[in-house]
mmCIF file of C-alpha atoms in Angstrom:
data_model
loop_
_atom_site.group_PDB
_atom_site.id
_atom_site.type_symbol
_atom_site.label_atom_id
_atom_site.label_comp_id
_atom_site.label_asym_id
_atom_site.label_seq_id
_atom_site.Cartn_x
_atom_site.Cartn_y
_atom_site.Cartn_z
ATOM 1 C CA MET W 1 141.082 254.694 144.137
ATOM 2 C CA LYS W 2 142.554 255.238 147.589
ATOM 3 C CA ARG W 3 140.743 258.056 149.375
ATOM 4 C CA PRO W 4 139.282 258.993 152.768
ATOM 5 C CA PHE W 5 135.581 258.954 153.568
ATOM 6 C CA ILE W 6 134.375 262.353 152.316
ATOM 7 C CA TYR W 7 131.420 264.440 153.432
ATOM 8 C CA ILE W 8 130.281 267.984 152.662
ATOM 9 C CA HIS W 9 129.281 270.115 155.651
ATOM 10 C CA MET W 10 127.872 273.583 154.945
ATOM 11 C CA LEU W 11 125.990 276.415 156.645
ATOM 12 C CA THR W 12 123.328 277.791 154.292
ATOM 13 C CA SER W 13 120.376 280.135 154.019
ATOM 14 C CA LEU W 14 116.887 278.872 153.198
ATOM 15 C CA ASP W 15 117.540 279.750 149.558
ATOM 16 C CA GLY W 16 120.699 277.639 149.436
ATOM 17 C CA LYS W 17 123.285 280.418 149.661
ATOM 18 C CA ILE W 18 126.601 279.985 151.452
ATOM 19 C CA TRP W 19 127.641 283.650 151.436
ATOM 20 C CA GLY W 20 125.905 287.007 151.251
ATOM 21 C CA GLU W 21 123.837 289.474 153.254
ATOM 22 C CA PHE W 22 122.103 286.669 155.153
ATOM 23 C CA THR W 23 125.346 286.013 157.055
ATOM 24 C CA LYS W 24 124.715 289.238 159.029
ATOM 25 C CA LEU W 25 121.450 287.930 160.437
ATOM 26 C CA PRO W 26 121.360 287.154 164.176
ATOM 27 C CA GLU W 27 119.875 283.789 163.190
ATOM 28 C CA GLU W 28 123.139 282.944 161.422
ATOM 29 C CA ALA W 29 125.205 283.748 164.509
ATOM 30 C CA ALA W 30 122.764 281.799 166.688
ATOM 31 C CA ALA W 31 123.178 278.699 164.483
ATOM 32 C CA ALA W 32 126.989 278.751 164.570
ATOM 33 C CA PRO W 33 127.375 276.586 167.736
ATOM 34 C CA PHE W 34 125.003 273.997 166.237
ATOM 35 C CA PHE W 35 126.997 274.008 162.979
ATOM 36 C CA LYS W 36 130.287 273.551 164.848
ATOM 37 C CA GLU W 37 128.880 270.783 167.052
ATOM 38 C CA ILE W 38 127.680 268.833 164.028
ATOM 39 C CA GLY W 39 130.821 269.174 161.950
ATOM 40 C CA PHE W 40 133.770 269.593 164.294
ATOM 41 C CA THR W 41 133.232 267.725 167.587
ATOM 42 C CA LYS W 42 133.514 264.199 166.081
ATOM 43 C CA LYS W 43 130.044 263.502 167.432
ATOM 44 C CA TYR W 44 128.768 262.463 164.005
ATOM 45 C CA TRP W 45 131.911 262.078 161.867
ATOM 46 C CA LYS W 46 135.376 261.153 163.199
ATOM 47 C CA THR W 47 136.976 263.860 161.090
ATOM 48 C CA ASP W 48 140.751 264.142 160.645
ATOM 49 C CA ALA W 49 140.895 267.028 158.163
ATOM 50 C CA ASN W 50 138.982 269.456 156.001
ATOM 51 C CA LEU W 51 139.472 270.752 152.477
ATOM 52 C CA SER W 52 138.793 274.275 151.245
ATOM 53 C CA GLY W 53 139.056 275.983 147.876
ATOM 54 C CA THR W 54 141.210 278.967 147.021
ATOM 55 C CA ASN W 55 138.420 281.540 147.306
ATOM 56 C CA THR W 56 137.415 280.302 150.755
ATOM 57 C CA ALA W 57 141.037 280.557 151.880
ATOM 58 C CA LEU W 58 141.449 284.049 150.411
ATOM 59 C CA ASN W 59 138.356 285.294 152.245
ATOM 60 C CA ASP W 60 138.581 283.412 155.545
ATOM 61 C CA TYR W 61 142.208 282.342 156.112
ATOM 62 C CA THR W 62 144.617 284.792 154.450
ATOM 63 C CA TYR W 63 142.322 287.818 153.971
ATOM 64 C CA HIS W 64 143.711 288.521 150.483
ATOM 65 C CA LYS W 65 147.212 289.234 151.808
ATOM 66 C CA GLU W 66 150.081 288.833 149.344
ATOM 67 C CA PRO W 67 152.739 286.191 150.046
ATOM 68 C CA ASP W 68 156.101 287.582 151.176
ATOM 69 C CA LEU W 69 158.266 286.219 148.347
ATOM 70 C CA ASN W 70 162.037 286.310 148.233
ATOM 71 C CA PRO W 71 163.212 286.483 144.582
ATOM 72 C CA ASP W 72 166.729 285.513 145.725
ATOM 73 C CA ALA W 73 165.593 282.381 147.590
ATOM 74 C CA GLU W 74 167.863 279.348 147.363
ATOM 75 C CA PRO W 75 166.355 276.361 145.506
ATOM 76 C CA VAL W 76 164.210 274.340 147.898
ATOM 77 C CA PRO W 77 164.446 270.525 148.067
ATOM 78 C CA GLU W 78 162.327 268.681 145.528
ATOM 79 C CA GLY W 79 159.035 267.070 146.471
ATOM 80 C CA ASP W 80 156.550 267.647 149.263
ATOM 81 C CA PHE W 81 157.202 269.501 152.507
ATOM 82 C CA ILE W 82 155.632 268.198 155.719
ATOM 83 C CA ALA W 83 156.148 270.711 158.504
ATOM 84 C CA VAL W 84 153.955 269.008 161.137
ATOM 85 C CA LYS W 85 153.505 265.224 161.118
ATOM 86 C CA ASP W 86 151.226 264.746 164.106
ATOM 87 C CA ALA W 87 148.798 267.680 164.025
ATOM 88 C CA GLU W 88 145.520 267.535 165.911
ATOM 89 C CA PHE W 89 143.732 268.330 162.649
ATOM 90 C CA TYR W 90 144.717 269.297 159.098
ATOM 91 C CA SER W 91 143.265 271.992 156.841
ATOM 92 C CA PHE W 92 144.097 271.246 153.215
ATOM 93 C CA VAL W 93 143.774 274.241 150.893
ATOM 94 C CA LEU W 94 143.663 274.121 147.093
ATOM 95 C CA ASP W 95 146.215 276.642 145.824
ATOM 96 C CA ARG W 96 146.928 275.602 142.247
ATOM 97 C CA LYS W 97 148.922 278.723 141.321
ATOM 98 C CA GLY W 98 150.556 279.434 144.698
ATOM 99 C CA ILE W 99 148.965 282.766 145.600
ATOM 100 C CA LEU W 100 147.894 282.525 149.253
ATOM 101 C CA GLY W 101 149.644 284.839 151.709
ATOM 102 C CA TYR W 102 149.580 282.788 154.910
ATOM 103 C CA GLN W 103 150.384 284.716 158.084
ATOM 104 C CA ASN W 104 150.849 281.602 160.212
ATOM 105 C CA ASN W 105 150.721 277.841 159.793
ATOM 106 C CA GLU W 106 147.507 277.003 161.578
ATOM 107 C CA LEU W 107 143.849 277.887 161.912
ATOM 108 C CA PHE W 108 142.065 277.893 165.276
ATOM 109 C CA TYR W 109 138.356 277.198 164.755
ATOM 110 C CA ALA W 110 135.643 275.445 166.804
ATOM 111 C CA GLY W 111 138.185 274.773 169.550
ATOM 112 C CA ILE W 112 140.547 272.922 167.178
ATOM 113 C CA HIS W 113 144.096 273.811 166.149
ATOM 114 C CA SER W 114 144.299 272.914 162.475
ATOM 115 C CA HIS W 115 147.605 272.835 160.578
ATOM 116 C CA PHE W 116 147.544 274.224 157.033
ATOM 117 C CA VAL W 117 148.591 272.011 154.129
ATOM 118 C CA ASP W 118 148.814 273.975 150.875
ATOM 119 C CA VAL W 119 147.947 271.862 147.832
ATOM 120 C CA ILE W 120 149.995 273.131 144.894
ATOM 121 C CA THR W 121 151.027 272.012 141.401
ATOM 122 C CA GLU W 122 154.393 271.555 139.707
ATOM 123 C CA SER W 123 153.935 274.964 138.080
ATOM 124 C CA VAL W 124 154.287 276.825 141.399
ATOM 125 C CA SER W 125 157.493 278.859 141.742
ATOM 126 C CA ASN W 126 160.487 278.111 143.933
ATOM 127 C CA GLU W 127 159.952 281.491 145.613
ATOM 128 C CA TYR W 128 156.473 280.529 146.735
ATOM 129 C CA LYS W 129 157.585 277.158 148.076
ATOM 130 C CA ASP W 130 160.363 278.966 149.954
ATOM 131 C CA PHE W 131 157.713 281.285 151.431
ATOM 132 C CA LEU W 132 155.658 278.311 152.658
ATOM 133 C CA ARG W 133 158.734 276.735 154.230
ATOM 134 C CA ARG W 134 159.580 279.966 156.041
ATOM 135 C CA LYS W 135 156.003 280.083 157.379
ATOM 136 C CA ASN W 136 156.253 276.395 158.356
ATOM 137 C CA VAL W 137 153.187 275.658 156.222
ATOM 138 C CA SER W 138 153.191 272.146 154.774
ATOM 139 C CA TYR W 139 152.694 271.691 151.050
ATOM 140 C CA ILE W 140 152.067 268.751 148.756
ATOM 141 C CA ILE W 141 152.471 268.756 144.983
ATOM 142 C CA CYS W 142 149.472 267.211 143.226
ATOM 143 C CA GLY W 143 149.490 267.559 139.458
ATOM 144 C CA LYS W 144 151.398 269.391 136.737
ATOM 145 C CA ASN W 145 149.244 272.489 136.087
ATOM 146 C CA ASP W 146 145.888 271.454 137.584
ATOM 147 C CA ILE W 147 145.105 269.654 140.828
ATOM 148 C CA ASP W 148 145.123 265.867 140.497
ATOM 149 C CA PHE W 149 142.484 265.026 143.094
ATOM 150 C CA GLU W 150 143.129 261.294 143.113
ATOM 151 C CA LEU W 151 146.813 261.936 143.866
ATOM 152 C CA LEU W 152 145.733 264.427 146.548
ATOM 153 C CA PHE W 153 143.524 261.827 148.249
ATOM 154 C CA GLU W 154 146.320 259.254 148.106
ATOM 155 C CA LYS W 155 148.764 261.661 149.764
ATOM 156 C CA MET W 156 146.178 262.594 152.403
ATOM 157 C CA VAL W 157 145.959 258.939 153.388
ATOM 158 C CA ASP W 158 149.614 257.949 153.038
ATOM 159 C CA LEU W 159 151.365 261.071 154.347
ATOM 160 C CA PHE W 160 148.888 262.360 156.943
ATOM 161 C CA GLY W 161 146.778 259.320 157.853
ATOM 162 C CA VAL W 162 143.509 261.028 156.943
ATOM 163 C CA LYS W 163 140.544 258.667 157.205
ATOM 164 C CA VAL W 164 137.626 261.133 157.243
ATOM 165 C CA LEU W 165 137.652 264.386 155.266
ATOM 166 C CA SER W 166 135.209 267.291 155.491
ATOM 167 C CA VAL W 167 134.821 269.378 152.348
ATOM 168 C CA ALA W 168 133.920 272.987 153.106
ATOM 169 C CA GLY W 169 134.338 274.406 149.675
ATOM 170 C CA GLY W 170 132.648 276.894 147.488
ATOM 171 C CA GLY W 171 129.791 275.748 145.303
ATOM 172 C CA THR W 172 132.026 274.837 142.356
ATOM 173 C CA LEU W 173 134.321 272.627 144.425
ATOM 174 C CA ASN W 174 131.374 270.948 146.159
ATOM 175 C CA TRP W 175 129.633 270.180 142.872
ATOM 176 C CA THR W 176 132.842 269.016 141.184
ATOM 177 C CA PHE W 177 133.462 266.507 143.974
ATOM 178 C CA LEU W 178 129.873 265.273 143.803
ATOM 179 C CA ARG W 179 129.906 264.888 140.019
ATOM 180 C CA ARG W 180 133.176 262.946 140.136
ATOM 181 C CA GLY W 181 131.785 260.505 142.687
ATOM 182 C CA TYR W 182 134.147 261.460 145.505
ATOM 183 C CA VAL W 183 131.488 262.341 148.102
ATOM 184 C CA ASP W 184 129.871 259.818 150.469
ATOM 185 C CA GLU W 185 127.546 262.081 152.472
ATOM 186 C CA VAL W 186 126.331 265.673 152.614
ATOM 187 C CA GLY W 187 124.956 267.731 155.486
ATOM 188 C CA PHE W 188 123.539 271.240 155.582
ATOM 189 C CA VAL W 189 122.782 273.397 158.595
ATOM 190 C CA MET W 190 120.063 275.636 157.173
ATOM 191 C CA ILE W 191 119.331 278.830 159.104
ATOM 192 C CA PRO W 192 115.856 280.456 159.176
ATOM 193 C CA GLY W 193 116.797 283.325 156.885
ATOM 194 C CA ALA W 194 117.334 284.223 153.227
ATOM 195 C CA ASP W 195 118.354 287.233 151.149
ATOM 196 C CA GLY W 196 117.140 286.293 147.638
ATOM 197 C CA SER W 197 120.432 287.176 145.981
ATOM 198 C CA THR W 198 121.111 285.965 142.445
ATOM 199 C CA SER W 199 124.793 286.950 142.506
ATOM 200 C CA THR W 200 126.156 285.179 145.584
ATOM 201 C CA PRO W 201 127.448 281.568 145.687
ATOM 202 C CA GLN W 202 125.193 278.657 146.484
ATOM 203 C CA VAL W 203 125.928 275.197 147.883
ATOM 204 C CA PHE W 204 126.403 273.580 144.472
ATOM 205 C CA MET W 205 127.402 275.419 141.294
ATOM 206 C CA THR W 206 128.391 274.261 137.829
ATOM 207 C CA LYS W 207 131.316 275.752 135.957
ATOM 208 C CA GLU W 208 131.697 275.470 132.215
ATOM 209 C CA GLY W 209 134.521 273.147 131.242
ATOM 210 C CA LEU W 210 134.835 271.735 134.762
ATOM 211 C CA ASN W 211 131.550 270.027 135.628
ATOM 212 C CA GLU W 212 127.995 269.556 134.360
ATOM 213 C CA GLN W 213 124.467 270.183 135.588
ATOM 214 C CA ILE W 214 123.537 266.506 135.436
ATOM 215 C CA PRO W 215 121.712 265.593 138.679
ATOM 216 C CA VAL W 216 122.907 263.700 141.721
ATOM 217 C CA SER W 217 120.332 261.994 143.959
ATOM 218 C CA PHE W 218 120.513 261.303 147.710
ATOM 219 C CA ASP W 219 119.123 258.991 150.375
ATOM 220 C CA PHE W 220 117.760 260.634 153.537
ATOM 221 C CA VAL W 221 119.630 259.831 156.763
ATOM 222 C CA GLU W 222 118.293 262.186 159.424
ATOM 223 C CA VAL W 223 117.142 265.673 160.313
ATOM 224 C CA LYS W 224 117.778 267.542 163.551
ATOM 225 C CA VAL W 225 116.321 270.822 164.815
ATOM 226 C CA ASP W 226 118.335 273.300 166.844
ATOM 227 C CA ASP W 227 115.824 274.779 169.265
ATOM 228 C CA ALA W 228 118.130 277.663 170.163
ATOM 229 C CA SER W 229 118.332 279.060 166.626
ATOM 230 C CA GLY W 230 115.555 277.385 164.635
ATOM 231 C CA ALA W 231 118.149 275.952 162.247
ATOM 232 C CA LEU W 232 117.815 272.514 160.633
ATOM 233 C CA TRP W 233 120.508 269.944 159.967
ATOM 234 C CA LEU W 234 119.671 267.913 156.858
ATOM 235 C CA HIS W 235 121.834 264.797 156.479
ATOM 236 C CA TYR W 236 121.954 262.623 153.337
ATOM 237 C CA LYS W 237 123.991 259.848 151.755
ATOM 238 C CA VAL W 238 124.866 260.085 148.089
ATOM 239 C CA LYS W 239 122.560 257.680 146.260
ATOM 240 C CA LYS W 240 123.402 258.030 142.570
ATOM 241 C CA VAL W 241 125.646 260.175 140.429
ATOM 242 C CA TRP W 242 123.974 260.150 137.029
ATOM 243 C CA GLN W 243 126.291 259.940 134.040
ATOM 244 C CA LYS W 244 125.402 262.305 131.213
ATOM 245 C CA ASP W 245 124.693 259.641 128.594
ATOM 246 C CA GLU W 246 122.449 257.542 130.843
ATOM 247 C CA TRP W 247 120.614 260.648 132.061
ATOM 248 C CA ILE W 248 119.856 261.801 128.523
ATOM 249 C CA LYS W 249 118.806 258.290 127.504
ATOM 250 C CA GLU W 250 116.461 258.001 130.494
ATOM 251 C CA PHE W 251 115.067 261.531 130.744
ATOM 252 C CA GLY W 252 116.416 263.734 127.966
ATOM 253 C CA LEU W 253 117.498 267.300 128.709
ATOM 254 C CA GLY W 254 115.350 270.154 130.002
ATOM 255 C CA PRO W 255 112.834 270.232 132.865
ATOM 256 C CA LYS W 256 109.600 268.295 132.620
ATOM 257 C CA ASP W 257 106.153 269.878 132.720
ATOM 258 C CA PHE W 258 105.368 269.239 136.376
ATOM 259 C CA VAL W 259 101.638 269.985 136.153
ATOM 260 C CA ALA W 260 101.002 267.796 133.125
ATOM 261 C CA ALA W 261 103.236 264.967 134.328
ATOM 262 C CA ASP W 262 102.206 264.737 137.955
ATOM 263 C CA ASN W 263 98.842 266.387 138.515
ATOM 264 C CA SER W 264 96.807 265.874 135.364
ATOM 265 C CA GLY W 265 93.369 264.544 136.245
ATOM 266 C CA LYS W 266 94.126 264.388 139.992
#
């Protein structure tokens, strides 16, 4: 499979959350420069692009605005649309149904101008593709009704020259990529704060019918402390993605009795 080197880079609370009340803490704001330095200055990864899910884009890029569709739009040319071929950086966004109301064609973040590339399917309407063209937002068609990730990776490499990709998704996207064996490394900037929520998204989340809660193990690479904020950067390589059948054969399902297994008689 042709794909870029892929890493996950996330800002989290101590209890593994990526969104919620903890984001209002001054500790979160204090850790932001450290998070940006790690993930966006090419000091650790020579990153060409990032990938976000639909929910991230709705909340952080388009702010739930509706796309300005023209029902009388002329048929657009078939195939992909590449508006900018030599961008400083690319932000790929998963938009399976074509719902994102972009206001412009780029994101400015961490000192980088990043051109949007909307990742759509064949099911997306002509009106929406016309909207993207009017906004000068690139789009690539990857799959019939659902995103074909292997085709997406191939187009990233062939059409945009992406060699290193940062995944900044929600928990479901992150876990799906891990379970499918797409991810090479993960890194978390963990702030000294938590909110204990049970209803906000965490770094990795299963979704019925999409992925499974079969573990993935990692090898430690490094840890760095940000003295200014007290945040930690935890950096790991993916060690093993357990397949369901081998996991059940080796360990069965359900947690083990930690006390009896590890501390009996000690």
